Amino acid sequence: MNLRANIPAAPADPGKRIVRQREIINRRALAEKIEELIAEHGMPEARAMILPLLQNALSGGRAEIGKRLLKKPSAGHEMAAAQSFLVDQLVRLIHDIAVHHQYPVGNPSSGERIAVMAVGGYGRGEMAPHSDVDIAFLTPDKATSWTEQVVEAMLYWLWDLGLKVGQSSRSIDEMVRMAKGDLSIRTALLEGRYIWGDTGVYEAAKQRFFHDVVAGTDSIFVAEKLAERDARHKKMGDSRYVVEPNVKEGKGGMRDLQTLYWIGKYIHQVTSAEDLVDVGLLTADEFKRFRKAANFLWAVRCHMHDMTGRAEDRLTFDLQPEVARRMHFADRPGKSSVERFMQYYFLNAKVVGNLTGVFLAHLDETHNAGVRRFLPSLTRKPKKLNGFVLDRGRLALPKETFFADDPVRLVEIFWLADRHGLEVHPLAMRAARRDAKLIDNDIRKDPRANKLFLDILCSPRDPELVLRWMNEASIFGRFIPDFGRIVAQMQFDMYHHYTVDEHSIRAIGLLAKIGRGDLADDHPNSTVTMEKLQNRRVLFVATLLHDIAKGRGGDHSILGAEVAMKLCPRLGLKPHETELVAWLVRNHLLMSAVAFKRDLSDFKTIQDFASQVKSVERLRQLMVLTVVDIRAVGPGVWNSWKRQLLTDLFDAAQEMLLLGHKQRGRKERIDEKKAVLAGTLNLPDAEFKKLAKRFTDPYWIAEPDDIIVQNARLVLEAGDTELAIFADVYAERGATLITVYAADHPGLFYRIAGGIHVSGGNIIDARIHTTRDGMALDNFLVQDPHGKPFSEKGQLDRLKQAVEDALANRSKLSTKLEARPLAHSRAGAFVITPFALVDNDASNRFTVVEVNAQDRPALLNELAYALFESKVTVHSAHIATYGERAVDTFYITDLLGGKITGKQRLNGLKTRLTKAAESKSAKASA
């Protein structure tokens, strides 16, 4: 029997891939210098002189690799190999110092032998500048005192160099036992590479590993590795289109490519990724894409380590622009350099996903138990598959030319998958990706192909899953070229969590779930509204197209509506449906802008909105589109406050559209609210009339019934006191309500805002009232930095105390506010030029001022102070944040209660607000 038959050849020495090695590190020259120092001073004294030599060699080597990286910014594999080569030479030098000088043995016994083996990524010969150095120290038998001393000495040298070492010290028997019981150890040893020391020990360990650990355990390893991959994806965000991806561990990242290699090596004992072609797991073309994607990911990771000086693997917003610059990405019309770089990143992540699917398809044939985890729940075989066949419950092709014979089948296969709840066989996916180029203009205009696509898009089942498959196979972008332009496109901001194509597909998935009633608890209004829609397919097509024109320069809503006018007839929509889709795309941001940035108690707000919408059907379509658009932005963006605002706007606009001039007038509304308050408080008539008279008509109109009741109780409890503060959770709005009842005086609003910010609160809405007898009655809705209400008694007490301190001027507000940390630690990566807008037509009673600026602690306080200095009265404030961007809207009047109309005064107001909105860094550099 040939014991070496199933043992792979040794991995390639990373040094063989490096040119001008001695410019990185000259081991021979260093070794000679070390020998001289030891000969002259003896080992104990020489150690203090040798360490700086090695430290300089490491820093000098890293600097040389860094220079090479800047000269060849896309040479990822070359730089990863260079880093591994540098560490190899240092480990070899350190081994020789420890074995030959610190603990020399004249005639070593069989137990006094040691081999140093690189494992994991280091074993593969690929390292980023600050990667961990993973080493296994191997001995033939149990460790002796000599081997323990040598290992300890080597580790101290490595630690003194500042390297992060992952190490194990085991006998060959211990290594086999541990590898059998631990997947991570087995995986690391799979890539073991001899560095230095006793070659006999290394060869024996390698032989034992492949015969005693690997042999006969293929299926178990595959199953465990795939389960580990799924768990990793879940932890990192189960999408390869998260806009701050983890290059190493995230979906579509390096670890996914490495998993393919590990599985191939475990099953077929391949030596390198190239050998995956020889064993039939990848085609030559797929290997080229594997190599190209890996090379790009390594380059990105090396740049990140080099820039930060640490093992940074998350491609965060603050790193993205600099990596893009280093890799020579330039601005183009409609797309910044960083957006082009990130689109290229996500296209590579998509390649990784495609390769994973193909790879698993091959494994499926021989290692079924490990890979087939998603058996379709079919009780009977579908009768009509239109020529397609089933391969173990998955849609497959009867022959290789099946798509070429009729390219409409490239869409039909996904239609059948949706219709019958089937998976598409990965080999059929591979064929679809290969034949996607067959989709030309004739196929795009084919009525049958368009009907099939529209059926998939509007499916009541799971259109999100099937559309994602179509996108992975490149069929989606080929059939709808406008969609192809947004594939893998990111938006460089902190608001959007996903790429544009992923966001759109997620929105369609949410739409289908709302349509099925699956999200009735989260979206009761949308669920009921969707049941009343006259035309659902219009909404699905509008959802697909709402962001289709992003990245083109110009207003994506207007450009998207133009796309809709051309595309909808091709999909088979009637002229009135096309018009409605175009209107929805053009106005898909209208409802959220009005709900979050305008005063919904102002009659003119509702009137203007209703006049733009014009019909109840449009309103219903727009409402549901707005909800899925916000919800699909990412986790944590949707909340009960936004739901309440949109519901309030929807209800008010629907009433106006349905009843028109017959709707309840101002007096009727005030009388209704007074009646509710009277019934709740149960006061004597005279006392109630006296209380009600103190509140102005605008107050009754602006506040909902429950807040009026709470305000009235606070006023009654306060009696003649000059200050009363209330704070409690307002569950319906997902926030904490803070009410301040105080003697009115100029600057009250900015002081309260400052106090709330000092205690860590973010104001999302504020209504400022003055009673007829001169008392301020101000209601603030506040959330914590995570968008949740303050609910614990200690938090509420702290909020009240902070407001009281601010009003009493007990401590300097500005100093405390400056000490608050940024809301987003990486917000500094973005530059937002602040600007102020003034609108005198948005309200009949107030001048509306909107300020756009970079979000930061105390922004509202500074804007409120600027308004105070401008001698205006603030009646309400509405705060919306979109990641790093804040939009603060104020409804103001002059001190006499009139609109501000003078051109000079309005310009002065805008200038003062814009200056207040500037970030501190901008002010410092001005």
PDB file of C-alpha atoms in Angstrom, residues 7 27 31 77 150 159 202 210 231 237 251 254 268 360 386 394 399 437 453 487 552 578 587 591 670 676 718 758 925:
ATOM      1  CA  ILE A   7      -1.264  13.219   0.889  1.00  0.00           C
ATOM      2  CA  ARG A  27      17.910  36.780   6.399  1.00  0.00           C
ATOM      3  CA  ALA A  31      21.926  35.765  10.671  1.00  0.00           C
ATOM      4  CA  HIS A  77      -1.767  38.063  -3.795  1.00  0.00           C
ATOM      5  CA  VAL A 150      12.554  26.346  23.092  1.00  0.00           C
ATOM      6  CA  TRP A 159       5.739  38.763  21.362  1.00  0.00           C
ATOM      7  CA  TYR A 202       6.795  17.596  10.049  1.00  0.00           C
ATOM      8  CA  PHE A 210      -4.256  12.930   6.372  1.00  0.00           C
ATOM      9  CA  ALA A 231     -23.550  30.828  11.267  1.00  0.00           C
ATOM     10  CA  GLY A 237     -25.338  40.245   8.339  1.00  0.00           C
ATOM     11  CA  LYS A 251     -20.794  37.000   3.048  1.00  0.00           C
ATOM     12  CA  MET A 254     -12.393  36.005   1.701  1.00  0.00           C
ATOM     13  CA  HIS A 268      -9.358  15.834  -3.169  1.00  0.00           C
ATOM     14  CA  LEU A 360     -21.589  23.134  -3.988  1.00  0.00           C
ATOM     15  CA  ASN A 386     -42.381  22.784 -20.031  1.00  0.00           C
ATOM     16  CA  ARG A 394     -34.678  20.829  -8.148  1.00  0.00           C
ATOM     17  CA  LYS A 399     -29.555  19.085 -22.091  1.00  0.00           C
ATOM     18  CA  LYS A 437     -25.734  36.926 -22.963  1.00  0.00           C
ATOM     19  CA  PHE A 453     -41.179  38.279 -15.533  1.00  0.00           C
ATOM     20  CA  VAL A 487     -26.462  46.030  -9.444  1.00  0.00           C
ATOM     21  CA  ARG A 552     -26.907  58.693 -13.073  1.00  0.00           C
ATOM     22  CA  THR A 578     -47.859  53.240 -16.730  1.00  0.00           C
ATOM     23  CA  ASN A 587     -43.128  61.095  -5.896  1.00  0.00           C
ATOM     24  CA  MET A 591     -45.004  61.264   1.748  1.00  0.00           C
ATOM     25  CA  ILE A 670     -61.611  72.182  18.969  1.00  0.00           C
ATOM     26  CA  VAL A 676     -62.862  64.588  25.382  1.00  0.00           C
ATOM     27  CA  ALA A 718     -48.468  72.841  39.078  1.00  0.00           C
ATOM     28  CA  VAL A 758     -26.744  66.988  27.749  1.00  0.00           C
ATOM     29  CA  SER A 925     -10.792  75.920   9.013  1.00  0.00           C
TER      30      SER A 925
END
